[in-house]
mmCIF file of C-alpha atoms and ligand atoms in Angstrom:
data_model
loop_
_atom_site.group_PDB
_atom_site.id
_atom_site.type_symbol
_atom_site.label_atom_id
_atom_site.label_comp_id
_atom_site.label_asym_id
_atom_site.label_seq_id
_atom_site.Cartn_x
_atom_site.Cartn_y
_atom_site.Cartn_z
ATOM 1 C CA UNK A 20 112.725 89.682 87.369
ATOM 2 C CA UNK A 21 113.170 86.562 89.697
ATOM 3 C CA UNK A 22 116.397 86.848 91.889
ATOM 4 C CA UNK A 23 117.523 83.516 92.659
ATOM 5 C CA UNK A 24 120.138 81.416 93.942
ATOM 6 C CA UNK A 25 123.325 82.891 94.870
ATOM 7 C CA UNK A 26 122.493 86.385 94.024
ATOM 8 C CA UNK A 27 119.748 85.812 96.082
ATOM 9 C CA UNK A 28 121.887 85.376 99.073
ATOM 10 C CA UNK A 29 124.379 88.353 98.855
ATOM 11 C CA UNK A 30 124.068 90.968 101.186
ATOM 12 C CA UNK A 31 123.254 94.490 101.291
ATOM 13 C CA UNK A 32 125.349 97.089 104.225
ATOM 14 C CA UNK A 33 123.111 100.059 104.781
ATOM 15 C CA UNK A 34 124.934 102.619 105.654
ATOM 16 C CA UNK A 35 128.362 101.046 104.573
ATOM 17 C CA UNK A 36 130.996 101.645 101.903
ATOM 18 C CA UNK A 37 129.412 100.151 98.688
ATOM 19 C CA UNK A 38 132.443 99.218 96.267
ATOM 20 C CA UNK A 39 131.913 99.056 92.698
ATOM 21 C CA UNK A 40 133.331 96.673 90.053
ATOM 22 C CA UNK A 41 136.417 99.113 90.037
ATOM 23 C CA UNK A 42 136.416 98.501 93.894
ATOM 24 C CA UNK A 43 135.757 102.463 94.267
ATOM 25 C CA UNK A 44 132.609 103.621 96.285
ATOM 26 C CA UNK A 45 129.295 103.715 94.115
ATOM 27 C CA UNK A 46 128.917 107.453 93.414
ATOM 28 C CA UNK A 47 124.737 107.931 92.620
ATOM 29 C CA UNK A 48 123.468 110.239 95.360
ATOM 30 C CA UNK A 49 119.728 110.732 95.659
ATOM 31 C CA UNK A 50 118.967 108.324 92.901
ATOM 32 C CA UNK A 51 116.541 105.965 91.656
ATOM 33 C CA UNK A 52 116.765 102.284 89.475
ATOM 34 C CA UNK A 53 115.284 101.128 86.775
ATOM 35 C CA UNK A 54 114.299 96.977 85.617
ATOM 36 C CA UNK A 55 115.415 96.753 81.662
ATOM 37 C CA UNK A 56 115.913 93.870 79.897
ATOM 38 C CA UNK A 57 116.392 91.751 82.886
ATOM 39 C CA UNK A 58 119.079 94.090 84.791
ATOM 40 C CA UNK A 59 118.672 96.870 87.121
ATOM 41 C CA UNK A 60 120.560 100.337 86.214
ATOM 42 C CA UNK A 61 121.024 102.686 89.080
ATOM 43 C CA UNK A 62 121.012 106.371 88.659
ATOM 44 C CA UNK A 63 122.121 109.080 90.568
ATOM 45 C CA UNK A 64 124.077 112.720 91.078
ATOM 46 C CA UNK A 65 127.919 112.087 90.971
ATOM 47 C CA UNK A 66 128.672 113.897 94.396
ATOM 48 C CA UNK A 67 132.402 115.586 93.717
ATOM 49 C CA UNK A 68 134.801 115.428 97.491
ATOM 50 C CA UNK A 69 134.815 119.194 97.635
ATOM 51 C CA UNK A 70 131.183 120.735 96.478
ATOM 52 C CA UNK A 71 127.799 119.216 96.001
ATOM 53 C CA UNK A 72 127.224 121.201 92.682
ATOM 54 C CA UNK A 73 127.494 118.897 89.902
ATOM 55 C CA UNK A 74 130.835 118.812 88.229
ATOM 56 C CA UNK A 75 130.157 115.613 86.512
ATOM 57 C CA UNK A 76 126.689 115.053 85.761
ATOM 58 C CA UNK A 77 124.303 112.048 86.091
ATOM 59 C CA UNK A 78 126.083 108.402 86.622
ATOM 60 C CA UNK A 79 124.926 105.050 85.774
ATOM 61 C CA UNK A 80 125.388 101.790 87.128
ATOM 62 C CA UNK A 81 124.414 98.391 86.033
ATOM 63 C CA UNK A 82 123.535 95.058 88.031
ATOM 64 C CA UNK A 83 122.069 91.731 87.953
ATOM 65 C CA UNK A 84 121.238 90.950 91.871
ATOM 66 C CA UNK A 85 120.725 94.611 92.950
ATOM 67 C CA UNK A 86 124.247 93.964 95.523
ATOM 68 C CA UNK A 87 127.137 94.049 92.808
ATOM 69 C CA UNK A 88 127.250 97.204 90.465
ATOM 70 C CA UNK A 89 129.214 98.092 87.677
ATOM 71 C CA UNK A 90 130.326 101.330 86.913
ATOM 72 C CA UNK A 91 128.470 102.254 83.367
ATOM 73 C CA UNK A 92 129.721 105.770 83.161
ATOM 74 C CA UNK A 93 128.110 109.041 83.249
ATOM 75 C CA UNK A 94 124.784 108.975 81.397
ATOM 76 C CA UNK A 95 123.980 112.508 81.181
ATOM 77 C CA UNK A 96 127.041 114.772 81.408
ATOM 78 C CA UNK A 97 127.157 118.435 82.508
ATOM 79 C CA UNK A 98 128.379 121.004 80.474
ATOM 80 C CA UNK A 99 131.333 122.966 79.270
ATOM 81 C CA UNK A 100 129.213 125.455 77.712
ATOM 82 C CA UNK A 101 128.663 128.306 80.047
ATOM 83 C CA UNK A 102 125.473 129.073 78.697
ATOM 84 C CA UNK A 103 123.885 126.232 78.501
ATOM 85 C CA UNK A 104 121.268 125.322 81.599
ATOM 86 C CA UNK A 105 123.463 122.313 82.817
ATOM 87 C CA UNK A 106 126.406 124.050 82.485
ATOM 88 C CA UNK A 107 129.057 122.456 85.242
ATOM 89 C CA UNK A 108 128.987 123.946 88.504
ATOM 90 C CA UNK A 109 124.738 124.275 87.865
ATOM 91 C CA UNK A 110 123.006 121.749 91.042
ATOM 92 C CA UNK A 111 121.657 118.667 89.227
ATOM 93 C CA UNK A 112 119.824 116.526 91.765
ATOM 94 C CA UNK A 113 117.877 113.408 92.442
ATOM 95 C CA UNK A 114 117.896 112.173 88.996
ATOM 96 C CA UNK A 115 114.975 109.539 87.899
ATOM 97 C CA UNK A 116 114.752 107.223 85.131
ATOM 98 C CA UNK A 117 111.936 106.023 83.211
ATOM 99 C CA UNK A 118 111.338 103.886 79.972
ATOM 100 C CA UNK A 119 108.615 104.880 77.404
ATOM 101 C CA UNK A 120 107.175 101.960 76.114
ATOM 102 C CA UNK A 121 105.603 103.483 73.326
ATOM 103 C CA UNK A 122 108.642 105.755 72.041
ATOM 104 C CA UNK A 123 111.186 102.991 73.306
ATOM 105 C CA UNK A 124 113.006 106.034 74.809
ATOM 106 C CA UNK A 125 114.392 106.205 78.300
ATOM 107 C CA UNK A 126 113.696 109.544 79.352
ATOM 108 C CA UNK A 127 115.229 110.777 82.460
ATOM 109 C CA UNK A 128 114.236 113.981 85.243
ATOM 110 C CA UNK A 129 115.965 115.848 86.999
ATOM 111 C CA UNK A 130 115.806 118.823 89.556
ATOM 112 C CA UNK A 131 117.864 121.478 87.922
ATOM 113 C CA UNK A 132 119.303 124.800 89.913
ATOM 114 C CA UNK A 133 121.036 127.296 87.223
ATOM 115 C CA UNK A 134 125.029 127.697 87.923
ATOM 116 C CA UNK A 135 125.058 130.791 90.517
ATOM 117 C CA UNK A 136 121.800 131.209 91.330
ATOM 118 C CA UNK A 137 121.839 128.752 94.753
ATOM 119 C CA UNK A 138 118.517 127.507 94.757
ATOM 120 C CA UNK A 139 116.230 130.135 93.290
ATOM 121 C CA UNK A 140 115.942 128.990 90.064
ATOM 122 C CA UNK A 141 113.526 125.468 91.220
ATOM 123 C CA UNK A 142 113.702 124.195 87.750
ATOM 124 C CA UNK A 143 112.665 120.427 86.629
ATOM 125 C CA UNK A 144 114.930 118.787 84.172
ATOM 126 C CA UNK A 145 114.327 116.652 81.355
ATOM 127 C CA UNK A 146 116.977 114.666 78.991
ATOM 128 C CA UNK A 147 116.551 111.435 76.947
ATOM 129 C CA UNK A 148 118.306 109.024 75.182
ATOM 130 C CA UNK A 149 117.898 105.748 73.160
ATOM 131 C CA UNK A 150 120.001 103.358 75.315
ATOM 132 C CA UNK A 151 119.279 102.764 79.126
ATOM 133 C CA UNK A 152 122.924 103.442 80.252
ATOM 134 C CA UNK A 153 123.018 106.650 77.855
ATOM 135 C CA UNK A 154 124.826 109.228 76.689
ATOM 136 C CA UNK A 155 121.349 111.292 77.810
ATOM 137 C CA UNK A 156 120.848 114.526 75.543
ATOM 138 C CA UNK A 157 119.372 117.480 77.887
ATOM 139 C CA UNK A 158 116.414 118.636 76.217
ATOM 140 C CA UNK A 159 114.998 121.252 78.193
ATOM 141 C CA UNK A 160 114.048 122.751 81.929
ATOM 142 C CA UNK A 161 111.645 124.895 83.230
ATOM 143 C CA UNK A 162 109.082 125.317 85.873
ATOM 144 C CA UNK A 163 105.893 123.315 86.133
ATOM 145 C CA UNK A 164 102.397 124.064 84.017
ATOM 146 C CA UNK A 165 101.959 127.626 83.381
ATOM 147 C CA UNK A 166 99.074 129.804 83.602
ATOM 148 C CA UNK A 167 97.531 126.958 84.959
ATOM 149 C CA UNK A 168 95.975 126.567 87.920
ATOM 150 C CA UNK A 169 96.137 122.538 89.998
ATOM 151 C CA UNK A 170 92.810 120.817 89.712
ATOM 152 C CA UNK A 171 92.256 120.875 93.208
ATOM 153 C CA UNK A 172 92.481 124.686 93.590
ATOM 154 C CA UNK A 173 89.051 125.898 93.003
ATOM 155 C CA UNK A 174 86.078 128.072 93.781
ATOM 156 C CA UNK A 175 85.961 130.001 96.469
ATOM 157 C CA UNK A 176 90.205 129.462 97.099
ATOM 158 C CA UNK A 177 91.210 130.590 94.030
ATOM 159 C CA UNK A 178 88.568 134.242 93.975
ATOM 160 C CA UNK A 179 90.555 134.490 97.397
ATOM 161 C CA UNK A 180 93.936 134.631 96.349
ATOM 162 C CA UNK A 181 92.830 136.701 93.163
ATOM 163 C CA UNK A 182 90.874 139.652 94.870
ATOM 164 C CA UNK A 183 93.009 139.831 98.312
ATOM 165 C CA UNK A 184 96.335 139.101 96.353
ATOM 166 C CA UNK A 185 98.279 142.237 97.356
ATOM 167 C CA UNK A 186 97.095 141.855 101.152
ATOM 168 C CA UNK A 187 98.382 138.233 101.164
ATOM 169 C CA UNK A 188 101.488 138.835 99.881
ATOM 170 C CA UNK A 189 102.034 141.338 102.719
ATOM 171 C CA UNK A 190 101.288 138.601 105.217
ATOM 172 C CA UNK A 191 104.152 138.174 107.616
ATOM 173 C CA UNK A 192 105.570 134.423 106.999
ATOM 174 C CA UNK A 193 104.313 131.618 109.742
ATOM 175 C CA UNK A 194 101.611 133.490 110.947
ATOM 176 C CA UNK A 195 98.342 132.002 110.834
ATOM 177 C CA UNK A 196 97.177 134.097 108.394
ATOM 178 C CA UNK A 197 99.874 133.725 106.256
ATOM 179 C CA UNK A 198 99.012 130.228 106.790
ATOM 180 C CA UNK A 199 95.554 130.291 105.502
ATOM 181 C CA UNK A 200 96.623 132.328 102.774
ATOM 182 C CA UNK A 201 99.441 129.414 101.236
ATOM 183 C CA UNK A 202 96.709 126.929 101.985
ATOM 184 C CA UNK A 203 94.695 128.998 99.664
ATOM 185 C CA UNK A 204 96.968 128.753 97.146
ATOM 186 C CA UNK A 205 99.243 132.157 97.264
ATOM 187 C CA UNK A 206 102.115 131.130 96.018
ATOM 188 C CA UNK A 207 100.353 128.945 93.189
ATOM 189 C CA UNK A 208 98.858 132.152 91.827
ATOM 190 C CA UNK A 209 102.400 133.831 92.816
ATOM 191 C CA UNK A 210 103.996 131.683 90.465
ATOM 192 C CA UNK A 211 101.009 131.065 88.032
ATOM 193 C CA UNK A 212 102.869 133.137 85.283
ATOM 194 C CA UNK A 213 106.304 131.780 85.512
ATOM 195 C CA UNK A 214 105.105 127.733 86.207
ATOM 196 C CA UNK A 215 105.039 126.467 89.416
ATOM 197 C CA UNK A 216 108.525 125.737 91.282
ATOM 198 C CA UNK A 217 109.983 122.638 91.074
ATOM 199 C CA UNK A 218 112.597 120.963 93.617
ATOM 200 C CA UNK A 219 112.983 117.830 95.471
ATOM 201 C CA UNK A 220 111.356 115.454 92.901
ATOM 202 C CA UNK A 221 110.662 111.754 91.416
ATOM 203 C CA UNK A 222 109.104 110.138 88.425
ATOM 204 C CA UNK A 223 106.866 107.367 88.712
ATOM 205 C CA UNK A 224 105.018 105.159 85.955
ATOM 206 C CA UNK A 225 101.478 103.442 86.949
ATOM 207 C CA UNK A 226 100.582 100.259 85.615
ATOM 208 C CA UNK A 227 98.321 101.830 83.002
ATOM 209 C CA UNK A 228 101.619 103.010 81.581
ATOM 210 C CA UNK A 229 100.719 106.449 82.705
ATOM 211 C CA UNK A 230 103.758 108.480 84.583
ATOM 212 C CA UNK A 231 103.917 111.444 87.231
ATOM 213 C CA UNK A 232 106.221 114.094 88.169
ATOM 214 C CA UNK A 233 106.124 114.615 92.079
ATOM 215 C CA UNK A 234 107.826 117.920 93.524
ATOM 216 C CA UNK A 235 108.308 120.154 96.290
ATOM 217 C CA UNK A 236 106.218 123.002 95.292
ATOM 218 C CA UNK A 237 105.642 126.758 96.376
ATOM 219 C CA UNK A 238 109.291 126.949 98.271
ATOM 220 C CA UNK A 239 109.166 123.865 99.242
ATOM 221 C CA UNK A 240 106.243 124.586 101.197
ATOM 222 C CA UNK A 241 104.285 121.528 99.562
ATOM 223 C CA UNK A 242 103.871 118.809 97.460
ATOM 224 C CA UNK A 243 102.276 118.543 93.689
ATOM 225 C CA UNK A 244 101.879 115.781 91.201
ATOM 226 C CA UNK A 245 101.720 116.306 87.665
ATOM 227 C CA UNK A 246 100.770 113.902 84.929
ATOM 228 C CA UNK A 247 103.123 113.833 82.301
ATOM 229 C CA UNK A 248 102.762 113.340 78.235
ATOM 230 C CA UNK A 249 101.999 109.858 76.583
ATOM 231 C CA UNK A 250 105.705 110.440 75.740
ATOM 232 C CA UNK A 251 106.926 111.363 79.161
ATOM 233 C CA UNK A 252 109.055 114.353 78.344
ATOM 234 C CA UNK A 253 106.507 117.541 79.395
ATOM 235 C CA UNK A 254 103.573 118.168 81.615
ATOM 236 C CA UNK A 255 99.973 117.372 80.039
ATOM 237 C CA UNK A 256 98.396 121.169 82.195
ATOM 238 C CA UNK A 257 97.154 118.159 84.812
ATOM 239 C CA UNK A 258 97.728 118.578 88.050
ATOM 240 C CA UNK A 259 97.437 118.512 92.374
ATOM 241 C CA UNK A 260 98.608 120.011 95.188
ATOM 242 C CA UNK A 261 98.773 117.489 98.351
ATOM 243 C CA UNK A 262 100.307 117.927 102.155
ATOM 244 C CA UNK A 263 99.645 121.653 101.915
ATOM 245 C CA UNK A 264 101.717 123.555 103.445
ATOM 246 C CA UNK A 265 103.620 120.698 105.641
ATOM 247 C CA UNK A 266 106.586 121.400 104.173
ATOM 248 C CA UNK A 267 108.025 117.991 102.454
ATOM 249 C CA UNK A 268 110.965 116.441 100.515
ATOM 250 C CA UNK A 269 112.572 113.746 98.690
ATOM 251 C CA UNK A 270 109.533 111.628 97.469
ATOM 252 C CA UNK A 271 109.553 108.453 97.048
ATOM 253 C CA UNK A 272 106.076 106.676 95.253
ATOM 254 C CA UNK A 273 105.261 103.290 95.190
ATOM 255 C CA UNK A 274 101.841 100.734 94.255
ATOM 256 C CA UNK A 275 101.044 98.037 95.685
ATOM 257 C CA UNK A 276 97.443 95.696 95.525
ATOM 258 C CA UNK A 277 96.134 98.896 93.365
ATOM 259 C CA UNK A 278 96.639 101.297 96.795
ATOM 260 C CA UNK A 279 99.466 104.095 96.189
ATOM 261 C CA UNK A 280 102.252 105.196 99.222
ATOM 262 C CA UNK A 281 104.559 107.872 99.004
ATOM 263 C CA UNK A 282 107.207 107.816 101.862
ATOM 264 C CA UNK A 283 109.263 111.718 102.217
ATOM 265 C CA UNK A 284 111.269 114.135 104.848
ATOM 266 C CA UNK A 285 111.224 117.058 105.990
ATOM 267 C CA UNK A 286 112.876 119.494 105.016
ATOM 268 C CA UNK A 287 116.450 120.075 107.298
ATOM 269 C CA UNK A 288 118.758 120.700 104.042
ATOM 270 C CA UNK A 289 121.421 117.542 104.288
ATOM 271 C CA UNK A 290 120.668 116.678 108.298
ATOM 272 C CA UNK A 291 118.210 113.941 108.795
ATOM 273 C CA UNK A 292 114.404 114.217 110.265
ATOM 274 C CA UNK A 293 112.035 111.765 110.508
ATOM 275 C CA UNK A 294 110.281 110.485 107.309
ATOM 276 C CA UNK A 295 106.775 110.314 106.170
ATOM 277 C CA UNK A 296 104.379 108.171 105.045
ATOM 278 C CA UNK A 297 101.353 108.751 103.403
ATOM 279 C CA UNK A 298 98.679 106.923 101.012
ATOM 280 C CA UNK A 299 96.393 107.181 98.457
ATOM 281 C CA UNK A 300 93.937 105.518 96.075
ATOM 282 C CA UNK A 301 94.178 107.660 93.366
ATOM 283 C CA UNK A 302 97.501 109.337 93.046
ATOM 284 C CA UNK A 303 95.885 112.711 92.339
ATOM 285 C CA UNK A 304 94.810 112.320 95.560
ATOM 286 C CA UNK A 305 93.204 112.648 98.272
ATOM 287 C CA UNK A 306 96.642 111.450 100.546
ATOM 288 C CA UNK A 307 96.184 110.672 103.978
ATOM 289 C CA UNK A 308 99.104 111.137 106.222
ATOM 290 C CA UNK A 309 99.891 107.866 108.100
ATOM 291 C CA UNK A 310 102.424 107.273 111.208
ATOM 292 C CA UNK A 311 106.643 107.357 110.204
ATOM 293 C CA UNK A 312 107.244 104.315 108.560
ATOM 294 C CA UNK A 313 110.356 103.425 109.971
ATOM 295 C CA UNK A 314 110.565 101.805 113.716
ATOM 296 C CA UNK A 315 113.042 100.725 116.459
ATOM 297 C CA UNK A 316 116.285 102.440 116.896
ATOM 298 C CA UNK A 317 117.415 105.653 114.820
ATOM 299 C CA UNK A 318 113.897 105.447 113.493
ATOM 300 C CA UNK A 319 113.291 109.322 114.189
ATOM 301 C CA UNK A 320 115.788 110.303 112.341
ATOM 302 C CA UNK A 321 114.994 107.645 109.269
ATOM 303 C CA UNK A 322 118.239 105.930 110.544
ATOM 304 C CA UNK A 323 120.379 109.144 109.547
ATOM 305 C CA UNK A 324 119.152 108.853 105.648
ATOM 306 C CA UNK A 325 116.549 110.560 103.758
ATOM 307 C CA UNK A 326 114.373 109.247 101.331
ATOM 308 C CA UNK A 327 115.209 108.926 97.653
ATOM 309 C CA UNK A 328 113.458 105.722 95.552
ATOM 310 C CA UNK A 329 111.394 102.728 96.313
ATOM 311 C CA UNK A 330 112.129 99.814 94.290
ATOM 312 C CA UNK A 331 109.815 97.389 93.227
ATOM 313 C CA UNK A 332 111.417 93.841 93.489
ATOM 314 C CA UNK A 333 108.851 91.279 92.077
ATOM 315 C CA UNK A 334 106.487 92.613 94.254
ATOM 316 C CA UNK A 335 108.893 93.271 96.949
ATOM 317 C CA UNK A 336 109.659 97.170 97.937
ATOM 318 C CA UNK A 337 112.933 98.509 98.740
ATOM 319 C CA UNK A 338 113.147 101.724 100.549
ATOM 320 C CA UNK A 339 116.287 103.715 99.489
ATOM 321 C CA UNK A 340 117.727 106.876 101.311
ATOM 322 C CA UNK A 341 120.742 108.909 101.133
ATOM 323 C CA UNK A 342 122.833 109.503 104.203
ATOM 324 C CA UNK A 343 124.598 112.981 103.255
ATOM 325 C CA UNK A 344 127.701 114.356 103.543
ATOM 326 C CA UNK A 345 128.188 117.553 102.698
ATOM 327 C CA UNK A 346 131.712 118.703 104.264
ATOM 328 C CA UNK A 347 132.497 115.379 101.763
ATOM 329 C CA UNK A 348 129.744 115.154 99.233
ATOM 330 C CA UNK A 349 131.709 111.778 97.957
ATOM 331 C CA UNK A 350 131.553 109.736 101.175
ATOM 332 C CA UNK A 351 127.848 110.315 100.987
ATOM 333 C CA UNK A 352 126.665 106.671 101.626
ATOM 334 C CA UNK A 353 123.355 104.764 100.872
ATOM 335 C CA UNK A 354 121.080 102.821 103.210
ATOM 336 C CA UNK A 355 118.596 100.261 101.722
ATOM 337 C CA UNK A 356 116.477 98.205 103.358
ATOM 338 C CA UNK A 357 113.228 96.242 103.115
ATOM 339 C CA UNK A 358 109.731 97.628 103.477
ATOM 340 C CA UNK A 359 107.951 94.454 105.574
ATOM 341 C CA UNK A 360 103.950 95.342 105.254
ATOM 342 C CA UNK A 361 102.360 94.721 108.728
ATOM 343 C CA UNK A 362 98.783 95.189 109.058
ATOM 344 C CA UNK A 363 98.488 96.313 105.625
ATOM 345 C CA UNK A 364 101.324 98.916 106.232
ATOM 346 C CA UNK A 365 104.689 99.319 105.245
ATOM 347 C CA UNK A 366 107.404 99.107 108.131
ATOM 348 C CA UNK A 367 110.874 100.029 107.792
ATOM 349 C CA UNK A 368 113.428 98.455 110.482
ATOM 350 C CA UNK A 369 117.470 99.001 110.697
ATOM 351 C CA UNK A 370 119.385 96.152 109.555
ATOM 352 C CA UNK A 371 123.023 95.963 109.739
ATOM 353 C CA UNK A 372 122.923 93.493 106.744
ATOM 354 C CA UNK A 373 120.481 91.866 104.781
ATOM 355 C CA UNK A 374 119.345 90.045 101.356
ATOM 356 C CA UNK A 375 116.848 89.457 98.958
ATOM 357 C CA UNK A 376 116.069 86.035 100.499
ATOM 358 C CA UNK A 377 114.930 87.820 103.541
ATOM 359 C CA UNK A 378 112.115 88.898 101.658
ATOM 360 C CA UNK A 379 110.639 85.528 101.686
ATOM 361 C CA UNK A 380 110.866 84.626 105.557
HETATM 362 C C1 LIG B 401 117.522 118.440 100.826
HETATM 363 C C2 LIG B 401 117.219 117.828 99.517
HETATM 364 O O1 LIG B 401 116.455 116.704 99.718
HETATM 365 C C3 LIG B 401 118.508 117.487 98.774
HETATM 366 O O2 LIG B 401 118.212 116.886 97.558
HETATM 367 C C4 LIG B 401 119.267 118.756 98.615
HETATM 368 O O3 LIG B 401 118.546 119.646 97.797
HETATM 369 C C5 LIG B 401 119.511 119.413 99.968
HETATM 370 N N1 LIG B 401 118.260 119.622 100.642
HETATM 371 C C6 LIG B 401 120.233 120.723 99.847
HETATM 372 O O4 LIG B 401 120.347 121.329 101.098
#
């Protein structure tokens, strides 16, 4: 969709209080946005002032120029139910929305924690619904591809980690050993039974109309990417392990000229690090890890954000990160700003303000 004229021309405040229609800050932490019919919808986790567990579920927002949003409601609510897996108080995070061209559905993931359990349960999410704003009906969670082992775990790895199980498991953690043993694939067969663990996470759909789950994996430890079903609600059994071990978050995928890049943190809980880029020509891999994308001041620490979407503008990316608050998950704010490709490579600079005109300077 062509942005032009005045909406062209209205300016984005990383980093700022973003008001709504209602005038009340946009509430749609670690979220993503989606191109439908000729508007943008923004989805994210409604971030209460007290607790970062979700007490209200999924929000939506809708806008023309990507700068003023109106509130559309919550699209996928949490529940009352007690015993139901998105019962209120569970940890719903970094929501992503994607349309199914074939099913017209919008079908939306989500990292799911059960209510109590902290972290441990490392679920992904899935919910649908007919409308792009919603109401989204949860359909199920789980972990990722039982009893099945990633496509680039083979040979002489995977007889490893099956005859010297019980020695690796006794490994002590961060030793080299223990290294070579994860690198192996030890928590892959750890988890073989139950699925693989699913956290930090994002959805993306390739031009052949084709769509991917990327998660942090094996306690976070690293990275896999799962294809998905024709309909985009399960896992098709397919899929790879990258950045082994290096301990990553919050991805954020993105194609451009037919070459994939995938931009995530660290993994500090809410504080900032510095984010990563890496690149692919096949997004089962192989990724190669390139330099931190983001330069200048505050670079190091991605500007105080961490990764959540890139948004493809007409060919145009938009990198979007959260900057987190957790003593008041509310005030949480947003920065966006422009990925400029230098060299071939995508470059992320501050900006106190900027617009969608910028793009073509
Ligand atoms: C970092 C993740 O990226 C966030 O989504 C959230 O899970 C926090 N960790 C929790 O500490």
């Amino acid at each position: 969709m062509q942005i032009v004229g005045r909406g062209a021309s209205k300016k984005f405040y990383p980093g700022e209080i973003w008001k709504d229609n209602n005038g009340v800050h946009i509430n749609a932490h670690g979220g993503g946005v989606i191109n439908y019919n000729s508007t943008y919808y923004w989805f994210g986790e409604y971030k209460s002032d007290t607790t970062s567990s979700a007490m209200v579920g999924v929000t939506c927002y809708s806008s023309k120029n990507l700068v003023d949003w109106t509130n559309r409601g919550v699209a996928l609510a949490v529940s009352d139910d007690e015993s139901s897996d998105i019962a209120k108080g569970c940890i719903l995070e970094r929501p992503k929305v994607v349309y199914n061209k074939k099913t017209k559905k919008f079908v939306m993931w989500f990292h799911l924690e059960l209510k109590g359990n902290g972290y441990s349960a490392a679920r992904y999410g899935v919910a649908v619904s007919n409308n792009v704003a919603g109401p989204y009906k949860y359909i199920h969670s789980g972990r990722v591809n039982p009893n099945i082992y990633p496509i680039n775990m083979i040979g002489k790895d995977t007889v490893d980690v099956n005859s010297h199980y019980t020695d690796m498991m006794a490994l002590k953690w961060w030793t080299p050993e223990w290294y070579d043993a994860i690198k192996k694939g030890l928590f892959v067969k750890r988890d073989l039974a139950s699925g693989q663990m699913a956290r930090d996470q994002t959805v993306f759909v390739d031009e052949d109309g084709k769509a991917y789950h990327i998660y942090s994996s094996e306690d976070n430890l690293t990275l896999q990417i799962a294809e998905l079903t024709d309909d985009y609600t399960a896992h098709t059994g397919k899929y790879a392990r990258m950045a082994i071990s290096e301990m990553n978050e919050a991805p954020a995928v993105f194609k451009r000229n037919g070459v994939y890049w995938m931009i995530t943190s660290g993994c500090t809980g809410w504080a900032p690090n510095k984010a990563r880029l890496f690149t692919a020509n096949n997004i089962m891999g192989p990724w190669k890890q390139l330099p931190n994308p983001c330069i200048g001041k505050g670079a190091d620490l991605t500007f105080g954000g961490q990764s959540t979407y890139v948004l493809n503008v007409n060919g145009e990316f938009i990198f979007m990160a959260d900057v987190w608050r957790p003593e008041h998950p509310s005030d949480a704010r947003y920065i966006w700003l422009p990925i400029e490709f230098k060299n071939d490579k995508p470059i992320i600079e501050w900006r106190d303000s900027w617009s969608l005109s910028d793009f073509n300077k």
